[in-house]
Amino acid sequence: MPKMSEIASSDLFMEETGDDGSSMSISSDMTNYAFEQCNAYIAEKLGSDYSTSFSSEPVHAWGIGNYQYVINADIDIIPENAASDTYRYVCRIKYKNKDDLSDVYNFDNWAIEGINGLDML
């Protein structure tokens, strides 16, 4: 197994995109776009059975490299005829157009790679 670890950590699997990742939580234009796209996806998936109130900004956001982002944020979800509950979710999302930011607001240019913390989705 040591040889496999050596290969996996080598440059063989590295894609040079100009978008370096960081282990530190950040706030940038791209993490803000990613946050908005995650919220839009969640609202669409919940549909009309729920009312939602999203926080104004994420609790944490990470740019993990290669135009991939992890967003950690709060949302108030109000089911029909029930009390509101606050949930904290994690959304992993990728911008598909790399450094072409001309259509960054278009949801079709983003790919949701996973959401955790919202069992009702």
XYZ file of N, CA, C and O in Angstrom:
484
model
N 0.795 -1.210 0.000
C 0.000 0.000 0.000
C 0.841 1.280 0.000
O 0.364 2.283 -0.486
N 2.042 1.297 0.530
C 2.832 2.536 0.485
C 3.043 3.039 -0.934
O 3.017 4.237 -1.180
N 3.222 2.133 -1.883
C 3.433 2.544 -3.270
C 2.174 3.234 -3.802
O 2.268 4.232 -4.527
N 0.999 2.739 -3.460
C -0.259 3.346 -3.909
C -0.414 4.745 -3.328
O -0.842 5.658 -4.020
N -0.071 4.936 -2.082
C -0.140 6.262 -1.461
C 0.813 7.227 -2.137
O 0.487 8.389 -2.366
N 1.988 6.725 -2.489
C 2.980 7.560 -3.169
C 2.466 8.003 -4.538
O 2.596 9.169 -4.917
N 1.848 7.084 -5.269
C 1.306 7.406 -6.599
C 0.149 8.393 -6.476
O 0.066 9.369 -7.213
N -0.752 8.151 -5.530
C -1.932 9.019 -5.374
C -1.550 10.438 -4.985
O -2.227 11.398 -5.357
N -0.474 10.598 -4.235
C -0.072 11.938 -3.815
C 0.876 12.612 -4.811
O 1.269 13.751 -4.613
N 1.215 11.939 -5.874
C 2.139 12.503 -6.861
C 1.410 13.472 -7.791
O 0.198 13.614 -7.760
N 2.173 14.103 -8.658
C 1.615 15.037 -9.635
C 0.811 14.336 -10.721
O 0.149 14.994 -11.517
N 0.848 13.027 -10.775
C 0.127 12.268 -11.790
C -1.363 12.583 -11.788
O -1.992 12.672 -12.835
N -1.948 12.797 -10.612
C -3.375 13.044 -10.499
C -3.710 14.515 -10.282
O -4.863 14.861 -10.071
N -2.709 15.369 -10.328
C -2.932 16.798 -10.132
C -3.350 17.456 -11.435
O -2.735 17.231 -12.467
N -4.404 18.239 -11.376
C -4.845 19.007 -12.528
C -4.535 20.470 -12.243
O -5.019 21.030 -11.266
N -3.732 21.074 -13.072
C -3.334 22.470 -12.890
C -4.391 23.363 -13.517
O -4.537 23.415 -14.734
N -5.175 24.053 -12.676
C -6.267 24.875 -13.189
C -6.110 26.351 -12.878
O -6.866 27.160 -13.388
N -5.190 26.699 -12.025
C -5.063 28.092 -11.618
C -5.993 28.434 -10.466
O -6.032 29.563 -10.013
N -6.770 27.462 -9.990
C -7.662 27.662 -8.853
C -7.184 26.739 -7.740
O -7.569 25.579 -7.666
N -6.319 27.272 -6.905
C -5.749 26.484 -5.820
C -6.717 26.390 -4.655
O -7.456 27.326 -4.368
N -6.690 25.274 -3.984
C -7.538 25.073 -2.826
C -6.869 25.562 -1.557
O -5.689 25.898 -1.534
N -7.665 25.601 -0.494
C -7.159 26.022 0.807
C -7.922 25.286 1.895
O -9.111 25.012 1.753
N -7.243 24.986 2.962
C -7.920 24.352 4.100
C -8.557 25.394 5.017
O -9.258 25.050 5.957
N -8.340 26.661 4.719
C -8.900 27.756 5.522
C -10.246 28.192 4.936
O -10.404 28.268 3.720
N -11.190 28.481 5.801
C -12.467 29.030 5.366
C -12.219 30.416 4.772
O -11.438 31.198 5.313
N -12.868 30.689 3.644
C -12.660 31.958 2.952
C -13.996 32.560 2.538
O -15.026 31.896 2.551
N -13.955 33.796 2.147
C -15.085 34.453 1.517
C -14.552 35.122 0.255
O -13.636 35.934 0.318
N -15.114 34.726 -0.881
C -14.688 35.286 -2.161
C -15.910 35.387 -3.067
O -16.992 34.894 -2.724
N -15.741 36.002 -4.206
C -16.843 36.062 -5.165
C -17.319 34.654 -5.513
O -18.516 34.387 -5.555
N -16.382 33.740 -5.741
C -16.767 32.379 -6.143
C -17.460 31.613 -5.021
O -18.406 30.878 -5.283
N -17.020 31.769 -3.774
C -17.732 31.080 -2.696
C -19.119 31.682 -2.514
O -20.068 30.972 -2.186
N -19.257 32.982 -2.767
C -20.584 33.603 -2.697
C -21.491 33.089 -3.808
O -22.677 32.816 -3.584
N -20.959 32.951 -5.025
C -21.747 32.377 -6.125
C -22.143 30.937 -5.803
O -23.279 30.522 -6.039
N -21.196 30.176 -5.259
C -21.467 28.782 -4.901
C -22.564 28.710 -3.835
O -23.470 27.868 -3.917
N -22.508 29.578 -2.851
C -23.525 29.643 -1.797
C -24.908 29.921 -2.398
O -25.885 29.248 -2.072
N -24.983 30.882 -3.296
C -26.258 31.207 -3.952
C -26.790 30.018 -4.758
O -27.995 29.727 -4.733
N -25.912 29.323 -5.463
C -26.340 28.182 -6.272
C -26.796 27.015 -5.397
O -27.775 26.338 -5.717
N -26.109 26.767 -4.288
C -26.544 25.720 -3.353
C -27.931 26.044 -2.805
O -28.806 25.171 -2.745
N -28.147 27.301 -2.427
C -29.449 27.706 -1.898
C -30.549 27.560 -2.934
O -31.652 27.102 -2.622
N -30.268 27.929 -4.172
C -31.257 27.794 -5.242
C -31.608 26.324 -5.466
O -32.779 25.965 -5.643
N -30.609 25.467 -5.439
C -30.832 24.032 -5.614
C -31.700 23.482 -4.483
O -32.657 22.733 -4.726
N -31.384 23.850 -3.249
C -32.150 23.371 -2.097
C -33.588 23.840 -2.182
O -34.528 23.056 -1.982
N -33.810 25.113 -2.491
C -35.175 25.649 -2.594
C -35.963 24.907 -3.668
O -37.137 24.577 -3.471
N -35.309 24.619 -4.791
C -35.984 23.894 -5.874
C -36.353 22.482 -5.439
O -37.454 22.016 -5.681
N -35.431 21.793 -4.770
C -35.674 20.418 -4.338
C -36.758 20.339 -3.258
O -37.527 19.379 -3.224
N -36.819 21.325 -2.384
C -37.849 21.315 -1.337
C -39.230 21.590 -1.912
O -40.233 21.117 -1.372
N -39.292 22.366 -2.979
C -40.561 22.636 -3.637
C -41.505 23.460 -2.788
O -41.117 24.130 -1.832
N -42.767 23.381 -3.127
C -43.779 24.220 -2.483
C -44.289 23.652 -1.160
O -45.089 24.296 -0.483
N -43.827 22.471 -0.775
C -44.254 21.886 0.502
C -43.584 22.554 1.696
O -43.984 22.351 2.835
N -42.540 23.337 1.434
C -41.778 23.976 2.494
C -41.550 25.448 2.163
O -41.348 25.804 1.015
N -41.531 26.270 3.197
C -41.053 27.645 3.071
C -39.637 27.659 3.631
O -39.335 26.932 4.584
N -38.787 28.464 3.035
C -37.395 28.494 3.471
C -36.935 29.913 3.744
O -37.432 30.869 3.152
N -36.002 30.012 4.651
C -35.334 31.275 4.919
C -33.849 30.966 5.058
O -33.434 30.299 6.015
N -33.070 31.414 4.084
C -31.638 31.145 4.077
C -30.891 32.233 4.831
O -31.302 33.395 4.831
N -29.782 31.860 5.432
C -28.929 32.862 6.074
C -28.347 33.779 4.995
O -28.289 33.420 3.824
N -27.932 34.954 5.384
C -27.421 35.923 4.415
C -26.026 35.575 3.917
O -25.598 36.050 2.868
N -25.309 34.762 4.669
C -23.977 34.332 4.254
C -23.689 32.977 4.882
O -24.309 32.599 5.885
N -22.774 32.227 4.309
C -22.459 30.919 4.881
C -21.730 31.036 6.219
O -21.095 32.047 6.504
N -21.845 30.007 7.018
C -21.088 29.924 8.264
C -19.604 29.763 7.923
O -18.753 30.441 8.487
N -19.327 28.862 6.980
C -17.975 28.625 6.468
C -18.079 28.339 4.977
O -19.081 27.789 4.511
N -17.034 28.674 4.251
C -16.951 28.334 2.826
C -15.490 28.052 2.502
O -14.592 28.768 2.954
N -15.281 26.998 1.747
C -13.934 26.625 1.355
C -13.847 26.504 -0.153
O -14.731 25.923 -0.787
N -12.811 27.039 -0.720
C -12.447 26.759 -2.101
C -11.447 25.622 -2.043
O -10.336 25.802 -1.539
N -11.832 24.437 -2.512
C -10.961 23.267 -2.343
C -10.130 22.979 -3.588
O -9.487 21.949 -3.671
N -10.147 23.897 -4.545
C -9.326 23.758 -5.739
C -10.112 23.230 -6.916
O -11.168 22.611 -6.765
N -9.604 23.501 -8.108
C -10.229 23.054 -9.346
C -11.680 23.511 -9.458
O -12.542 22.777 -9.914
N -11.969 24.725 -8.955
C -13.295 25.341 -9.017
C -14.350 24.511 -8.284
O -15.505 24.451 -8.688
N -13.932 23.885 -7.197
C -14.835 23.144 -6.331
C -14.919 23.862 -4.986
O -13.918 24.385 -4.492
N -16.116 23.848 -4.419
C -16.367 24.604 -3.183
C -17.180 23.763 -2.220
O -18.011 22.943 -2.626
N -16.943 23.979 -0.947
C -17.742 23.373 0.118
C -18.339 24.520 0.912
O -17.616 25.400 1.401
N -19.657 24.508 1.001
C -20.405 25.561 1.681
C -21.086 24.960 2.905
O -21.752 23.922 2.803
N -20.936 25.607 4.052
C -21.579 25.205 5.291
C -22.448 26.384 5.729
O -21.931 27.484 5.936
N -23.766 26.171 5.804
C -24.659 27.294 6.089
C -25.906 26.820 6.830
O -26.186 25.626 6.917
N -26.654 27.785 7.335
C -27.902 27.520 8.042
C -29.095 27.862 7.172
O -29.028 28.762 6.328
N -30.182 27.145 7.419
C -31.435 27.389 6.717
C -32.583 27.121 7.680
O -32.541 26.156 8.456
N -33.580 27.997 7.678
C -34.827 27.750 8.409
C -35.808 27.136 7.426
O -36.055 27.699 6.350
N -36.351 25.987 7.795
C -37.311 25.285 6.942
C -38.626 25.190 7.693
O -38.669 24.752 8.844
N -39.683 25.626 7.022
C -41.014 25.622 7.617
C -41.925 24.734 6.771
O -42.347 25.130 5.681
N -42.205 23.514 7.255
C -43.141 22.657 6.528
C -44.554 23.229 6.618
O -44.865 24.008 7.532
N -45.400 22.857 5.670
C -46.789 23.303 5.740
C -47.387 22.845 7.066
O -47.205 21.708 7.478
N -48.080 23.747 7.751
C -48.783 23.445 8.998
C -47.871 22.881 10.093
O -48.268 21.985 10.835
N -46.653 23.382 10.193
C -45.734 22.920 11.234
C -44.805 24.061 11.634
O -44.738 25.084 10.971
N -44.092 23.840 12.712
C -43.167 24.859 13.214
C -41.864 24.850 12.412
O -41.493 23.851 11.813
N -41.188 25.964 12.467
C -39.917 26.135 11.776
C -38.803 25.386 12.506
O -38.789 25.317 13.726
N -37.887 24.830 11.735
C -36.689 24.211 12.281
C -35.483 24.792 11.562
O -35.539 25.066 10.358
N -34.390 24.970 12.292
C -33.152 25.442 11.690
C -32.239 24.252 11.473
O -32.058 23.425 12.362
N -31.693 24.174 10.276
C -30.781 23.097 9.901
C -29.461 23.708 9.459
O -29.429 24.799 8.892
N -28.399 22.981 9.682
C -27.090 23.367 9.154
C -26.734 22.335 8.089
O -26.718 21.142 8.359
N -26.473 22.809 6.901
C -26.168 21.900 5.804
C -24.757 22.124 5.274
O -24.135 23.155 5.499
N -24.275 21.122 4.556
C -23.012 21.199 3.835
C -23.310 20.869 2.383
O -23.983 19.884 2.092
N -22.838 21.713 1.498
C -23.060 21.541 0.063
C -21.702 21.530 -0.632
O -20.893 22.447 -0.428
N -21.467 20.510 -1.422
C -20.260 20.487 -2.253
C -20.693 20.750 -3.681
O -21.602 20.098 -4.202
N -20.062 21.715 -4.314
C -20.485 22.194 -5.623
C -19.261 22.504 -6.477
O -18.207 22.864 -5.945
N -19.412 22.356 -7.776
C -18.303 22.619 -8.702
C -18.781 23.532 -9.820
O -19.865 23.361 -10.364
N -17.940 24.511 -10.148
C -18.198 25.383 -11.290
C -17.577 24.728 -12.513
O -16.372 24.475 -12.555
N -18.398 24.416 -13.516
C -17.958 23.630 -14.662
C -17.181 24.425 -15.705
O -16.456 23.840 -16.498
N -17.303 25.743 -15.723
C -16.679 26.544 -16.778
C -15.289 27.055 -16.407
O -14.774 27.961 -17.061
N -14.728 26.509 -15.350
C -13.375 26.850 -14.910
C -13.176 28.360 -14.788
O -13.905 28.994 -14.071
N -12.246 28.946 -15.521
C -11.951 30.371 -15.349
C -12.806 31.288 -16.222
O -12.628 32.500 -16.204
N -13.769 30.742 -16.967
C -14.706 31.555 -17.749
C -15.874 31.941 -16.834
O -16.796 31.165 -16.627
N -15.811 33.147 -16.295
C -16.826 33.588 -15.331
C -17.936 34.407 -15.979
O -18.735 35.025 -15.292
N -18.029 34.375 -17.301
C -19.003 35.206 -18.001
C -20.445 34.811 -17.708
O -21.336 35.645 -17.828
N -20.687 33.559 -17.330
C -22.060 33.110 -17.078
C -22.147 32.390 -15.733
O -22.805 31.371 -15.592
N -21.483 32.955 -14.734
C -21.378 32.321 -13.423
C -22.735 32.232 -12.703
O -22.917 31.385 -11.838
N -23.691 33.074 -13.075
C -25.012 33.045 -12.434
C -25.919 31.948 -12.981
O -26.948 31.654 -12.396
N -25.563 31.344 -14.093
C -26.383 30.317 -14.725
C -26.200 28.991 -13.984
O -25.103 28.434 -13.952
N -27.294 28.467 -13.429
C -27.213 27.237 -12.653
C -26.699 26.063 -13.481
O -26.063 25.153 -12.957
N -26.940 26.071 -14.785
C -26.483 24.977 -15.637
C -24.956 24.867 -15.683
O -24.427 23.845 -16.105
N -24.265 25.908 -15.268
C -22.801 25.893 -15.265
C -22.223 25.377 -13.948
O -21.009 25.409 -13.758
N -23.086 24.938 -13.053
C -22.670 24.412 -11.757
C -23.136 22.966 -11.623
O -24.146 22.576 -12.198
N -22.418 22.189 -10.842
C -22.806 20.804 -10.562
C -22.797 20.591 -9.053
O -21.764 20.775 -8.405
N -23.953 20.237 -8.516
C -24.044 19.879 -7.100
C -23.474 18.473 -6.964
O -23.950 17.546 -7.606
N -22.458 18.332 -6.141
C -21.820 17.031 -5.975
C -22.251 16.330 -4.698
O -21.925 15.177 -4.496
N -23.008 17.038 -3.852
C -23.538 16.412 -2.649
C -24.037 17.437 -1.651
O -23.518 18.560 -1.599
N -25.076 17.043 -0.925
C -25.617 17.886 0.160
C -25.836 16.971 1.355
O -26.373 15.879 1.220
N -25.436 17.449 2.513
C -25.596 16.689 3.738
C -26.243 17.584 4.783
O -26.009 18.776 4.812
N -27.078 16.976 5.638
C -27.696 17.717 6.732
C -29.158 18.038 6.498
O -29.817 18.580 7.381
N -29.668 17.737 5.305
C -31.075 17.996 4.982
C -31.710 16.692 4.537
O -31.784 16.376 3.346
N -32.179 15.926 5.498
C -32.717 14.603 5.205
C -33.975 14.635 4.347
O -34.307 13.655 3.693
N -34.671 15.777 4.330
C -35.926 15.854 3.578
C -35.708 16.004 2.069
O -36.641 15.958 1.307
N -34.467 16.172 1.624
C -34.199 16.319 0.182
C -34.285 14.990 -0.515
O -33.806 14.032 -0.361
